[in-house]
mmCIF file of C-alpha atoms in Angstrom:
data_model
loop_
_atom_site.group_PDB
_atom_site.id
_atom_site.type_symbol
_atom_site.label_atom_id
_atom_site.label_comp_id
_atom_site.label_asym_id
_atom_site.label_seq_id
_atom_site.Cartn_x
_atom_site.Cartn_y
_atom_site.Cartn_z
ATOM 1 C CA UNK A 1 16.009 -109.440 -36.836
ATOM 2 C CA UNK A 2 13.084 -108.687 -34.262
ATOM 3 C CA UNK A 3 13.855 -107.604 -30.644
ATOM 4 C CA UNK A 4 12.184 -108.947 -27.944
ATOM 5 C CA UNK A 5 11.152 -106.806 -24.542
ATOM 6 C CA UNK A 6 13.766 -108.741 -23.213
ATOM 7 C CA UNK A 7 16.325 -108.419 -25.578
ATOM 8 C CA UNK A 8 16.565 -104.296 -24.639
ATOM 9 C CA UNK A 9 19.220 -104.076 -22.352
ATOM 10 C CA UNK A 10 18.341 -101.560 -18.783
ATOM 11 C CA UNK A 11 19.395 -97.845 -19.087
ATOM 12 C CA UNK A 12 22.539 -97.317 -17.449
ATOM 13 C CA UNK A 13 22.289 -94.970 -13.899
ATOM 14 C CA UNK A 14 23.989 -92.419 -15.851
ATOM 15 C CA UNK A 15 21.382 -92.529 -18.766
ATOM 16 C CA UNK A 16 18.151 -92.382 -16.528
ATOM 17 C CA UNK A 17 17.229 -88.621 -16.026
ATOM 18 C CA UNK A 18 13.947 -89.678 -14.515
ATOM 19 C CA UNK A 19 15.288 -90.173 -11.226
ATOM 20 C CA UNK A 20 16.468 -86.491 -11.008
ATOM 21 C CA UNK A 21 12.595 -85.206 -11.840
ATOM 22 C CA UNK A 22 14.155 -83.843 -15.558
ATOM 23 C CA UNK A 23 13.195 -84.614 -19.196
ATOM 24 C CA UNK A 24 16.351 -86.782 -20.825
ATOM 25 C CA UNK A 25 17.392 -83.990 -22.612
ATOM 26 C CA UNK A 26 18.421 -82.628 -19.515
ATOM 27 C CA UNK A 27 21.749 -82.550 -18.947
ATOM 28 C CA UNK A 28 24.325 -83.354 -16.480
ATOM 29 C CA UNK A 29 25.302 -78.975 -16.559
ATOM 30 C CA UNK A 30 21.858 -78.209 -15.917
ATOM 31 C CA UNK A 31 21.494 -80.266 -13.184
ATOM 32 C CA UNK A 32 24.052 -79.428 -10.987
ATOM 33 C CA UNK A 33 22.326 -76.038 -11.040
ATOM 34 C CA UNK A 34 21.138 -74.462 -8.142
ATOM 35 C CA UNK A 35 17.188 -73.806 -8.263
ATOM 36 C CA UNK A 36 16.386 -70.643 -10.498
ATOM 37 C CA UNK A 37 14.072 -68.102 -8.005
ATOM 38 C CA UNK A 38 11.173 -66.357 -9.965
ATOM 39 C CA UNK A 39 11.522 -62.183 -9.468
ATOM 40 C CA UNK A 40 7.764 -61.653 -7.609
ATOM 41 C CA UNK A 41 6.049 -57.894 -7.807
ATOM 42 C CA UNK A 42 6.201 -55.959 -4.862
ATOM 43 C CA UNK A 43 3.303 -55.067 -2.949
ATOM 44 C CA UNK A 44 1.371 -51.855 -3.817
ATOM 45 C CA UNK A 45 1.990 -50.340 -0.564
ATOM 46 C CA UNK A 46 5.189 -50.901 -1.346
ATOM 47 C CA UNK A 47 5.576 -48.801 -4.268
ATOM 48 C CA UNK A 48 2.797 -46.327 -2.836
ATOM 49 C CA UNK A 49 5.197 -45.594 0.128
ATOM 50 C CA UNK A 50 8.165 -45.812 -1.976
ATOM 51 C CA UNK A 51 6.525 -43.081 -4.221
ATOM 52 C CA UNK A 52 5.362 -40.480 -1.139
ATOM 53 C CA UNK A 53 8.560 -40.970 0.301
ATOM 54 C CA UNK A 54 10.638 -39.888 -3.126
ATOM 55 C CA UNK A 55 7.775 -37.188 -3.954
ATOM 56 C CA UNK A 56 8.567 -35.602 -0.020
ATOM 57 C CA UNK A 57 12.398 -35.771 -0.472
ATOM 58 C CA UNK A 58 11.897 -33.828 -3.947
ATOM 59 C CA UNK A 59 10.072 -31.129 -2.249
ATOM 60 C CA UNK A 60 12.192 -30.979 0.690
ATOM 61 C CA UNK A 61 15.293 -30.301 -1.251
ATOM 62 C CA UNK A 62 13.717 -27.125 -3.525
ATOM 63 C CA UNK A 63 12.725 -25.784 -0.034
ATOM 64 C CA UNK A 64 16.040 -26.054 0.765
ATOM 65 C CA UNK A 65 17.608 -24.911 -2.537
ATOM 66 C CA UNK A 66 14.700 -21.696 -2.134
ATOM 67 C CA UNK A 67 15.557 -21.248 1.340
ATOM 68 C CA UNK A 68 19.267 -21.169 0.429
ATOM 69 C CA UNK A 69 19.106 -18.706 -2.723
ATOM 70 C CA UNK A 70 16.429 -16.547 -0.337
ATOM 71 C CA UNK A 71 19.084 -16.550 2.549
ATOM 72 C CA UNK A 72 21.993 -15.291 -0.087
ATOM 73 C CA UNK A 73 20.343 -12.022 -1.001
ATOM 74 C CA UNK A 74 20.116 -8.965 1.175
ATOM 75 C CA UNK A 75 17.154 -8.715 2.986
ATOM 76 C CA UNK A 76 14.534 -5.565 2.674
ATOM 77 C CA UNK A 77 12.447 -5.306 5.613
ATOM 78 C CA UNK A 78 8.966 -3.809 5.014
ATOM 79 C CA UNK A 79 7.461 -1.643 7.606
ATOM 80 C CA UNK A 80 4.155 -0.366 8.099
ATOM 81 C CA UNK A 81 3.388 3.873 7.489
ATOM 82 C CA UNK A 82 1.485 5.060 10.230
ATOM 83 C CA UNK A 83 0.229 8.431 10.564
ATOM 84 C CA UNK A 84 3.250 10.786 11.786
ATOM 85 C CA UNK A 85 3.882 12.164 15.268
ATOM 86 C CA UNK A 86 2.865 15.467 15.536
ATOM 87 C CA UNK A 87 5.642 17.659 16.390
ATOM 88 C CA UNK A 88 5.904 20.276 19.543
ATOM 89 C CA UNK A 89 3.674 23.046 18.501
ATOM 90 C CA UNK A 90 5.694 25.493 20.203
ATOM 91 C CA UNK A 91 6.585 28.921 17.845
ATOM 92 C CA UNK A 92 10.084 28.876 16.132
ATOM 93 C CA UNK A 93 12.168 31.951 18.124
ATOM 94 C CA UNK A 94 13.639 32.956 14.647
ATOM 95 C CA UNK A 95 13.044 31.675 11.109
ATOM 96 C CA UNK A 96 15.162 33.885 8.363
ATOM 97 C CA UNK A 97 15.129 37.558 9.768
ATOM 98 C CA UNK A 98 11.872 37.268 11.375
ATOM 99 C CA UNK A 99 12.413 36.437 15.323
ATOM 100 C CA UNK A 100 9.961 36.594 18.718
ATOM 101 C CA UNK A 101 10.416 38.017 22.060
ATOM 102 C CA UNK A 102 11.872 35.005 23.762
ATOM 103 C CA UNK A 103 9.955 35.418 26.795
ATOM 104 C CA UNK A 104 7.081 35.484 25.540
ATOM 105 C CA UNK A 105 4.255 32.537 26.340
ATOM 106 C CA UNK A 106 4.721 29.206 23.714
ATOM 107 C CA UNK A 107 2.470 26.729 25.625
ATOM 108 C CA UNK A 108 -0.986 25.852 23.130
ATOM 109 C CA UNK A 109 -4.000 26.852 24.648
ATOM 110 C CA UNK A 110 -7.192 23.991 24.387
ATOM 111 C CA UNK A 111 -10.701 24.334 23.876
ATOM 112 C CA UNK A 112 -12.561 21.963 25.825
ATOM 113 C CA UNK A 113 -15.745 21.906 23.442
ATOM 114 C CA UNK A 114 -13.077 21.267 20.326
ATOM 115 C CA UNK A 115 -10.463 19.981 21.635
ATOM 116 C CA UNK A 116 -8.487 21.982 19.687
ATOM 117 C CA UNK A 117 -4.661 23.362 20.354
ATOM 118 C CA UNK A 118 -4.088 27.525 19.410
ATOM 119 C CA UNK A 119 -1.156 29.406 19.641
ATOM 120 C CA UNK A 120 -0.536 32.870 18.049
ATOM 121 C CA UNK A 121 3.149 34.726 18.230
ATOM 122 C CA UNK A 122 3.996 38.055 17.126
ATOM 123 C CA UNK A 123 7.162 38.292 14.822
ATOM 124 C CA UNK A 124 9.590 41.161 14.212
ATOM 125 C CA UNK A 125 11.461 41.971 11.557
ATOM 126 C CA UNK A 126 14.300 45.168 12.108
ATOM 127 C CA UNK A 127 12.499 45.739 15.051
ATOM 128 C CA UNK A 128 9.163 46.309 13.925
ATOM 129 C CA UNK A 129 6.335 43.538 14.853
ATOM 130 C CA UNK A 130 5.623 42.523 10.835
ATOM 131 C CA UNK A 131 3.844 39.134 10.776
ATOM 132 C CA UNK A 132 1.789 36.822 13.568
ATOM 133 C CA UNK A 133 2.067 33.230 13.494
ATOM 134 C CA UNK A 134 -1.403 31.359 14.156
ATOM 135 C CA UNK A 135 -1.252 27.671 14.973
ATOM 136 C CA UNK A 136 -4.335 25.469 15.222
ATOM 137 C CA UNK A 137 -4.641 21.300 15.621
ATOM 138 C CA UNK A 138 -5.902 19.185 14.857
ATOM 139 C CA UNK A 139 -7.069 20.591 11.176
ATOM 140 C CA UNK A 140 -7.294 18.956 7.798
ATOM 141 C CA UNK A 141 -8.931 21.948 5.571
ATOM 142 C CA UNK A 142 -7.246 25.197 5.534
ATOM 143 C CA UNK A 143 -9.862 26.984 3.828
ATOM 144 C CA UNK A 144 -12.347 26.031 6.580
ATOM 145 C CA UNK A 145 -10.068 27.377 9.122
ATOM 146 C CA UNK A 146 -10.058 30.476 7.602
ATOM 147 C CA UNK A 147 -13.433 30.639 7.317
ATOM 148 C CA UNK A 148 -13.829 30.250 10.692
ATOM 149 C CA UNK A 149 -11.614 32.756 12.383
ATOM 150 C CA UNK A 150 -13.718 35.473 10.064
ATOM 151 C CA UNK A 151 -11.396 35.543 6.138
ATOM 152 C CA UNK A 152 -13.159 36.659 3.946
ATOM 153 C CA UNK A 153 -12.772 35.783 0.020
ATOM 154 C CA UNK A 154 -10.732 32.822 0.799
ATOM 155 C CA UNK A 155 -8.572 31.715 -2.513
ATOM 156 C CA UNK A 156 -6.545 29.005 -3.055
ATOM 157 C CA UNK A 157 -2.657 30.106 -3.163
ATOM 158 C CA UNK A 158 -0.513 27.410 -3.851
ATOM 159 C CA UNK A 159 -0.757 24.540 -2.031
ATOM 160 C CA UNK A 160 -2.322 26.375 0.770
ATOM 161 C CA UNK A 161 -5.203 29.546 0.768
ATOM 162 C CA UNK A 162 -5.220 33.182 1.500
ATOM 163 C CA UNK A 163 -8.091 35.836 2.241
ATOM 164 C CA UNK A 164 -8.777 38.959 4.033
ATOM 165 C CA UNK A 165 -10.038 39.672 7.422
ATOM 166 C CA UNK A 166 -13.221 40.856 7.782
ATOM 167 C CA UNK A 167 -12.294 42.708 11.040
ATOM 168 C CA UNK A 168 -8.945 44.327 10.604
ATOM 169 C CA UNK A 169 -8.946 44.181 6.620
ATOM 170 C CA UNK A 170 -5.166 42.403 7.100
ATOM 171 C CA UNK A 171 -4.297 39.550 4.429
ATOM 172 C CA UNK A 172 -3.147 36.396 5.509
ATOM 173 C CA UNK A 173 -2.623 32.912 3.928
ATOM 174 C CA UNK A 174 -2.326 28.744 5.677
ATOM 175 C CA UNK A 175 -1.783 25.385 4.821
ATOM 176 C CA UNK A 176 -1.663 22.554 6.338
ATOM 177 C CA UNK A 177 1.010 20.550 7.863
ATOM 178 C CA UNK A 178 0.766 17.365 9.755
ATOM 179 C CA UNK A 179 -2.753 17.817 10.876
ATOM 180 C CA UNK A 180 -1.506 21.752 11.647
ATOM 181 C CA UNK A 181 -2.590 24.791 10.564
ATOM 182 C CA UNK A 182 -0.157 27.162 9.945
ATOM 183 C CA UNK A 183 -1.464 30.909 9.179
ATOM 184 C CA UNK A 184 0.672 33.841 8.710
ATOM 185 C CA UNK A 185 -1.244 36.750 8.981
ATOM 186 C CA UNK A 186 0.344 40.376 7.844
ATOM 187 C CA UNK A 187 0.558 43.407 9.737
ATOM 188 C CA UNK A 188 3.001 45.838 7.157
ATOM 189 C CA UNK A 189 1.777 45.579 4.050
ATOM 190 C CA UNK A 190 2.939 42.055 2.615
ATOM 191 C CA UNK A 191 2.002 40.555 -0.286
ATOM 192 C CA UNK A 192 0.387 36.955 -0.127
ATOM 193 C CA UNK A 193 3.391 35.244 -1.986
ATOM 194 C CA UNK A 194 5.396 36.555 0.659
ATOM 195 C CA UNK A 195 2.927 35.198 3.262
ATOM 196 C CA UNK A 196 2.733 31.890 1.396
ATOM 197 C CA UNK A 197 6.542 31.616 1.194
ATOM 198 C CA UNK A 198 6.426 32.677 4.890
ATOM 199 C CA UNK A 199 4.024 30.406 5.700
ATOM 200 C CA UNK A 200 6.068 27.439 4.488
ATOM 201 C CA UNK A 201 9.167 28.764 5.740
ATOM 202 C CA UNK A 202 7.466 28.229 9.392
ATOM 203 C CA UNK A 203 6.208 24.728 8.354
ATOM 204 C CA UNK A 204 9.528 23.352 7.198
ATOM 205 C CA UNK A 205 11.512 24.893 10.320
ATOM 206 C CA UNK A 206 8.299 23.694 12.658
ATOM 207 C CA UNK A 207 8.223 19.771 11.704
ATOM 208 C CA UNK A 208 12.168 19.769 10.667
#
């Protein structure tokens, strides 16, 4: 049998979903459900701060970590070599059995066109004047100094040099220590190696 428009009975409240804004399939669980929120991106600056701010903290803590490890170990302190301090070139009274009159002067005499410092002391040894100590600054080259106060056939000896005098005909033999020249020259007889080993005996016990 046909059904007229009239025949169809309404929907019951209960049945009509239309009046909640929801498809009939809807049902009565899903409506009582709050409203579902959509997760939105967050703003670039966002995430470019975020990332600075994580990227500074990371760098941060290894300077920390480095300072701490640094901070742990002992600590070596560097200091600059400068050129050393001269010391007093005043004559030694005694070095091994060789000795000076006490009395006698010890201040350096100075050239005014040089500027140089000399001093020259007469040593002893069992009471008979054996060796004179010659002191000259400032020098750097033995051999020229030599040459200078008159040596003649100037050798090198060592670390140092030795010649003879043209004058007296006496041997002697220098180095140089801190900017010093240090010349033994013999009045006995002595050979150079003993003027050599004299000459650094007066070097050590001069700048000791």
């Amino acid at each position: 049998m046909s059904s007229t428009p009239g025949d169809n009975p309404p929907p019951s409240p209960l049945q009509d979903n239309s009046r909640f804004g929801a498809d009939a399939s809807t049902g009565p669980d899903e409506l009582d459900a709050g409203p579902v929120i959509r997760a939105e991106r967050f703003p670039r600056w966002f995430l470019l701060t975020a990332g600075i701010l994580a990227l500074v903290l990371a760098v941060a803590g290894a300077g920390i970590a480095a300072w701490r490890i640094n901070a742990s170990k002992p600590q070596v302190v560097i200091t600059a070599s400068g050129p050393r301090t001269p010391w007093e070139m005043v004559p030694p009274l005694s070095v091994d059995e060789y000795s000076r009159d006490a009395s006698a002067a010890d201040t350096p005499s100075a050239n005014p066109t040089t500027k140089k410092q000399t001093i020259a002391a007469t040593y002893a040894r069992s009471g008979q004047n054996t060796v004179v100590l010659l002191m000259s600054r400032p020098e750097k080259d033995a051999k020229k100094f030599m040459v200078d106060l008159g040596m003649n056939s100037v050798i090198a000896t060592e670390d140092g040099f030795c010649g003879t005098s043209v004058d007296t005909n006496r041997d002697s033999c220098a180095l140089i220590r801190d900017n010093t020249a240090i010349m033994v020259v013999d009045l006995v007889g002595l050979s150079r190696a003993d003027l050599m080993t004299l000459a650094h005996k007066f070097a050590d016990s001069l700048a000791a």
